[in-house]
């Protein structure tokens, strides 16, 4: 029988478990130190941990990382990984360099139920939620890989919950993973280093203030007009802009903190003057940051990327209206970095071993990927 993963435990849970077993709770501090600060996952090497405690955790828990079944490096430095879970499912996780940061974009679910019409993952439907350990292990696995394969000092600095899945649909598990990321005794990631991005699941947003660790919030807005947003994101039928913003206004913002609004710019869909006016009317310029994301076309996508002139025009219009606006450059487009693309391409070409996931033959994988690059302008 498979053992539960050690990476499902928060610090407080581990402490309570040790106490319950009659072991010294201080062992939790020592173990978190070995695992999350010293990167030693073999309990046999934990020299200062009591023997009884080591014997107990060796017997009770699995300390394994996630197998990486494929990795690709983009020209811009973005690294994409396909990792395999215990039940054979795979998810994508992407390390994105930008200035002095190295951000890991993690997945929260296998597939997704939200059904955004511009998203490749949506075509896969929801298979299941990820466990807390499967979220934490994306970070641990990739950080270890970077230390082993890039440089011993290479460090991930930030995490965004923007990979496959809607994180708030997997509320409890993402909350637990966040507690593990933030634990002072463990990885100790500060709240400013973690960003949760949601499509707008209102009942979960309403619980954020009281029931979720305080992290940065990003909302996938994509349109300030209900009819357009509903077309792009069917969730808007249930939670329209009015309900959504009633919930968002309840999120307490500390001084100088803003909510980031992700705005995918799609040619002829949400890039007109009507859209500019609606967006400026909906958002408060002092409490918002707008992140424009020119659409990253993928094979079979029905939407198009606007021209560079149109993108700059939209940016300019929002800046003139007093907003802080950034443009997210498309990262890793030469390695299928839009979420869900890699898994789908392996699925489509049937490059899977029935038991073990993708058949990873580097020469085949690279030629497949060359052939499957998304069209770029
Ligand atoms: S964009 Fe995000 S929320 Fe929407 S379908 Fe894709 S993964 Fe789900």
XYZ file of C-alpha atoms and ligand atoms in Angstrom:
385
model
C 0.000 0.000 0.000
C 1.283 3.494 -0.825
C 2.245 5.509 2.206
C 0.898 9.050 2.661
C 3.304 11.783 1.632
C 5.225 13.684 4.297
C 4.547 16.799 2.192
C 0.843 16.685 3.104
C 1.634 17.728 6.676
C 1.616 21.273 7.973
C 4.067 22.031 10.767
C 1.268 22.073 13.360
C -0.111 18.767 12.118
C 3.288 17.099 12.356
C 3.795 18.447 15.856
C 0.384 17.189 16.968
C 0.998 13.796 15.372
C 4.303 13.352 17.181
C 2.685 14.296 20.489
C -0.108 11.804 19.829
C 2.470 9.063 19.285
C 4.257 9.939 22.533
C 7.241 11.436 20.649
C 8.764 14.802 21.372
C 7.005 17.551 19.381
C 10.368 19.308 18.969
C 11.058 16.626 16.351
C 8.737 18.583 14.026
C 11.086 21.579 14.117
C 14.090 19.361 13.390
C 12.348 17.498 10.554
C 11.063 20.647 8.836
C 14.569 22.000 9.106
C 16.119 18.943 7.401
C 13.512 18.728 4.684
C 12.680 22.339 3.830
C 15.903 24.140 4.741
C 18.647 21.559 4.238
C 16.942 19.598 1.432
C 17.748 16.218 2.974
C 14.829 13.879 2.410
C 16.302 10.667 3.770
C 15.428 10.396 7.496
C 18.395 8.078 8.004
C 20.628 11.136 7.500
C 18.903 13.324 10.088
C 21.670 13.206 12.662
C 19.976 15.208 15.435
C 16.530 13.556 15.328
C 15.681 10.946 17.996
C 15.819 7.361 16.740
C 12.225 6.568 17.730
C 11.004 9.628 15.799
C 12.973 8.672 12.697
C 11.686 5.103 12.868
C 8.144 6.349 13.123
C 8.319 8.708 10.121
C 10.237 6.214 7.966
C 7.474 3.694 8.617
C 4.591 6.163 8.223
C 5.511 8.482 5.335
C 6.788 8.667 1.811
C 9.427 11.330 1.111
C 9.634 10.902 -2.663
C 9.683 13.768 -5.183
C 7.468 13.745 -8.293
C 9.005 12.053 -11.326
C 9.678 14.580 -14.094
C 8.548 12.906 -17.301
C 9.454 15.758 -19.611
C 11.185 19.116 -19.344
C 11.834 21.792 -21.927
C 13.831 25.012 -21.936
C 12.567 27.967 -23.937
C 14.788 30.502 -25.672
C 13.663 33.073 -23.082
C 14.781 30.907 -20.138
C 11.320 29.581 -19.226
C 11.473 25.946 -18.177
C 8.427 23.784 -18.476
C 8.025 20.460 -16.672
C 5.500 17.673 -16.937
C 5.412 15.801 -13.624
C 3.748 12.493 -12.875
C 1.480 11.858 -9.895
C 1.110 8.571 -8.018
C -2.020 7.583 -9.983
C -0.295 8.147 -13.339
C -1.942 11.518 -14.054
C 0.380 14.319 -15.104
C 0.355 18.068 -14.500
C 2.447 20.913 -15.797
C 4.544 23.301 -13.794
C 6.559 26.164 -15.260
C 9.567 28.108 -13.926
C 9.543 31.640 -15.337
C 12.507 33.998 -14.970
C 11.851 37.737 -14.886
C 14.344 40.311 -13.662
C 15.649 39.119 -10.295
C 12.795 36.660 -9.823
C 12.300 33.025 -10.673
C 8.605 32.280 -10.357
C 7.089 28.824 -10.316
C 3.624 28.569 -11.817
C 1.991 25.560 -10.149
C -1.104 23.559 -11.043
C -3.916 23.065 -8.548
C -6.015 20.418 -10.322
C -5.704 17.758 -13.000
C -7.713 19.485 -15.731
C -10.268 22.142 -14.813
C -14.053 22.434 -14.558
C -14.352 26.177 -15.215
C -14.411 25.887 -18.987
C -12.892 29.205 -20.124
C -13.208 29.215 -23.894
C -9.686 30.548 -24.521
C -7.965 27.932 -22.358
C -6.368 24.717 -23.438
C -6.722 23.034 -20.037
C -10.482 23.557 -20.192
C -10.642 21.110 -23.085
C -9.469 18.358 -20.728
C -12.334 18.784 -18.218
C -11.769 18.255 -14.485
C -10.181 14.941 -13.580
C -9.449 15.596 -9.903
C -8.171 18.019 -7.289
C -4.496 17.909 -6.383
C -3.597 16.950 -2.817
C -1.615 19.493 -0.758
C 1.477 17.305 -1.161
C 1.090 17.283 -4.958
C 1.132 21.094 -4.947
C 4.038 21.381 -2.488
C 5.954 18.696 -4.374
C 5.782 20.636 -7.636
C 7.835 23.282 -5.830
C 10.149 20.844 -4.037
C 10.756 18.733 -7.137
C 11.560 21.657 -9.412
C 13.693 23.444 -6.812
C 15.710 20.255 -6.298
C 16.008 19.787 -10.059
C 17.288 23.347 -10.486
C 19.883 22.860 -7.739
C 21.024 19.573 -9.264
C 20.929 20.573 -12.939
C 21.394 24.351 -13.155
C 23.321 25.603 -10.124
C 23.464 24.743 -6.428
C 22.433 28.346 -5.656
C 19.576 28.555 -8.176
C 16.427 29.409 -6.192
C 12.756 29.800 -6.953
C 11.699 33.094 -5.418
C 7.943 33.281 -6.041
C 4.967 31.022 -6.597
C 1.839 31.727 -8.602
C -1.225 29.501 -8.536
C -1.871 30.009 -12.231
C -1.186 26.603 -13.738
C -3.802 24.024 -14.619
C -6.978 24.249 -12.534
C -8.956 26.801 -10.519
C -7.200 26.999 -7.127
C -10.272 28.166 -5.231
C -12.223 25.140 -6.480
C -9.651 23.144 -4.500
C -9.864 25.521 -1.532
C -8.899 23.349 1.439
C -5.972 21.621 -0.245
C -4.578 24.892 -1.632
C -4.966 26.470 1.789
C -2.945 23.666 3.351
C -0.285 23.835 0.639
C -0.050 27.594 1.235
C 0.429 27.064 4.982
C 3.275 24.657 4.184
C 4.868 27.140 1.757
C 4.644 29.922 4.317
C 5.632 28.008 7.488
C 8.496 29.859 9.156
C 10.015 26.559 10.209
C 9.801 25.326 6.621
C 10.127 27.151 3.320
C 9.205 30.446 4.976
C 7.906 32.067 1.799
C 6.507 35.509 2.596
C 2.941 36.385 1.660
C 4.148 38.772 -1.029
C 5.879 35.911 -2.787
C 2.727 33.881 -3.343
C -0.050 34.900 -5.734
C -3.354 33.119 -6.017
C -5.109 33.653 -9.312
C -8.823 32.932 -9.580
C -11.392 32.949 -12.335
C -13.920 34.432 -9.898
C -15.458 31.713 -7.762
C -17.516 34.061 -5.602
C -18.390 31.813 -2.606
C -14.687 30.969 -2.206
C -13.603 34.616 -2.643
C -15.977 35.497 0.181
C -14.093 33.059 2.438
C -10.623 34.332 1.519
C -10.374 37.069 4.121
C -11.158 34.822 7.059
C -10.162 31.385 5.975
C -7.069 31.584 3.755
C -3.517 32.719 4.510
C -2.968 36.320 3.324
C -1.405 36.098 -0.151
C -1.479 38.304 -3.244
C -4.696 37.977 -5.218
C -5.034 38.087 -8.989
C -8.364 37.910 -10.749
C -8.757 36.692 -14.313
C -11.073 39.440 -15.489
C -10.619 39.497 -19.277
C -13.606 41.764 -19.836
C -15.512 44.421 -17.924
C -18.631 43.721 -19.998
C -20.870 40.895 -18.801
C -21.792 39.586 -22.247
C -18.175 39.389 -23.414
C -16.932 37.923 -20.122
C -19.653 35.279 -20.210
C -18.555 34.295 -23.683
C -14.957 33.941 -22.554
C -15.642 32.550 -19.099
C -18.917 30.662 -18.576
C -18.480 31.101 -14.800
C -19.650 34.694 -15.390
C -23.153 33.349 -16.058
C -23.346 32.234 -12.442
C -21.204 34.928 -10.818
C -21.540 38.034 -12.949
C -19.430 41.161 -12.569
C -21.767 42.702 -10.012
C -21.645 39.677 -7.698
C -17.948 39.254 -8.292
C -17.028 42.816 -7.381
C -19.286 42.807 -4.324
C -17.170 39.877 -3.098
C -13.855 41.398 -4.169
C -14.515 44.617 -2.294
C -14.629 42.571 0.919
C -11.015 41.408 0.524
C -9.059 43.540 3.016
C -6.146 45.280 1.314
C -3.222 46.408 3.418
C -1.711 49.824 2.666
C -0.180 50.071 -0.814
C -1.425 46.612 -1.784
C -3.494 46.124 -4.916
C -5.405 43.357 -6.575
C -4.009 42.373 -9.951
C -6.517 42.043 -12.762
C -5.402 39.740 -15.543
C -6.745 40.893 -18.886
C -6.210 38.630 -21.849
C -6.238 40.817 -24.944
C -8.038 39.106 -27.811
C -8.329 40.578 -31.273
C -11.757 42.120 -31.869
C -13.202 40.601 -28.701
C -12.208 42.783 -25.757
C -9.775 45.356 -27.186
C -12.141 48.159 -28.296
C -12.861 51.631 -26.922
C -16.054 50.246 -25.386
C -13.879 47.803 -23.446
C -11.512 50.550 -22.310
C -14.390 52.659 -21.004
C -16.045 49.705 -19.240
C -12.774 48.624 -17.628
C -11.972 52.118 -16.378
C -15.470 52.406 -14.909
C -15.312 49.022 -13.179
C -11.907 49.259 -11.488
C -10.549 51.645 -8.922
C -7.224 52.896 -10.240
C -5.690 53.185 -6.757
C -6.504 49.639 -5.709
C -5.912 47.835 -8.989
C -3.070 46.785 -11.165
C -3.926 45.649 -14.681
C -1.830 42.974 -16.300
C -2.463 42.828 -20.038
C -1.739 39.447 -21.588
C -1.773 39.383 -25.384
C -3.467 36.103 -26.318
C -1.050 33.239 -26.902
C -2.523 31.306 -29.809
C -2.353 27.532 -29.618
C -3.085 24.895 -32.247
C -6.849 24.938 -32.835
C -7.560 28.081 -30.771
C -10.450 30.124 -32.105
C -9.137 33.479 -30.900
C -6.406 35.677 -32.323
C -3.764 37.884 -30.791
C -4.278 41.635 -31.469
C -1.662 43.530 -33.472
C 1.213 45.144 -31.563
C -0.305 48.591 -32.377
C -3.625 47.571 -30.859
C -1.946 46.216 -27.724
C 0.000 49.468 -27.250
C -3.138 51.527 -27.893
C -5.053 49.642 -25.192
C -2.168 50.047 -22.768
C -1.967 53.757 -23.486
C -5.702 54.273 -22.995
C -5.608 52.684 -19.544
C -2.482 54.578 -18.492
C -4.133 57.847 -19.576
C -6.994 56.981 -17.235
C -4.607 56.721 -14.283
C -4.115 52.960 -14.055
C -0.953 51.011 -13.346
C -0.689 48.680 -16.314
C 1.858 46.062 -17.291
C 2.069 43.830 -20.320
C 2.970 40.229 -19.727
C 5.265 39.080 -22.441
C 4.496 35.628 -23.740
C 6.913 33.285 -22.052
C 8.006 29.935 -23.318
C 5.858 29.971 -26.446
C 8.403 27.781 -28.221
C 7.853 25.015 -25.644
C 4.040 25.084 -25.531
C 3.939 26.985 -22.253
C 0.270 27.984 -22.260
C -1.311 25.801 -19.625
C -2.435 22.362 -20.691
C -0.803 22.445 -24.112
C 2.014 20.046 -23.417
C -0.150 17.369 -21.834
C -2.650 17.662 -24.683
C -0.041 17.291 -27.373
C 1.331 14.143 -25.787
C -2.261 12.858 -25.471
C -3.108 13.674 -29.057
C -0.109 11.925 -30.519
C -0.624 8.935 -28.294
C 2.947 9.202 -27.054
C 2.001 7.515 -23.824
C 2.961 4.286 -22.295
C -0.244 2.826 -20.801
C 1.292 2.515 -17.334
C 4.027 5.076 -17.204
C 2.794 8.222 -18.949
C 4.637 9.892 -21.822
C 7.227 7.816 -23.582
C 10.202 10.055 -23.032
C 12.651 9.576 -25.814
C 14.425 12.930 -25.966
C 14.950 12.886 -29.722
C 11.289 12.092 -30.387
C 10.073 14.564 -27.806
C 12.098 17.412 -29.234
C 11.052 16.730 -32.817
C 7.412 16.441 -31.762
C 7.671 19.711 -29.955
C 9.340 21.405 -32.882
C 6.449 20.347 -35.077
C 3.868 21.453 -32.586
C 5.026 24.952 -31.799
C 2.144 27.342 -31.452
C 1.964 29.912 -34.242
C 3.708 33.115 -33.231
C 3.692 36.559 -34.676
S -8.142 29.600 -17.538
Fe -7.810 28.667 -15.531
S -9.890 28.640 -14.641
Fe -10.178 28.934 -16.850
S -10.441 26.842 -17.663
Fe -8.241 27.368 -17.809
S -7.320 26.510 -15.971
Fe -9.545 26.631 -15.616
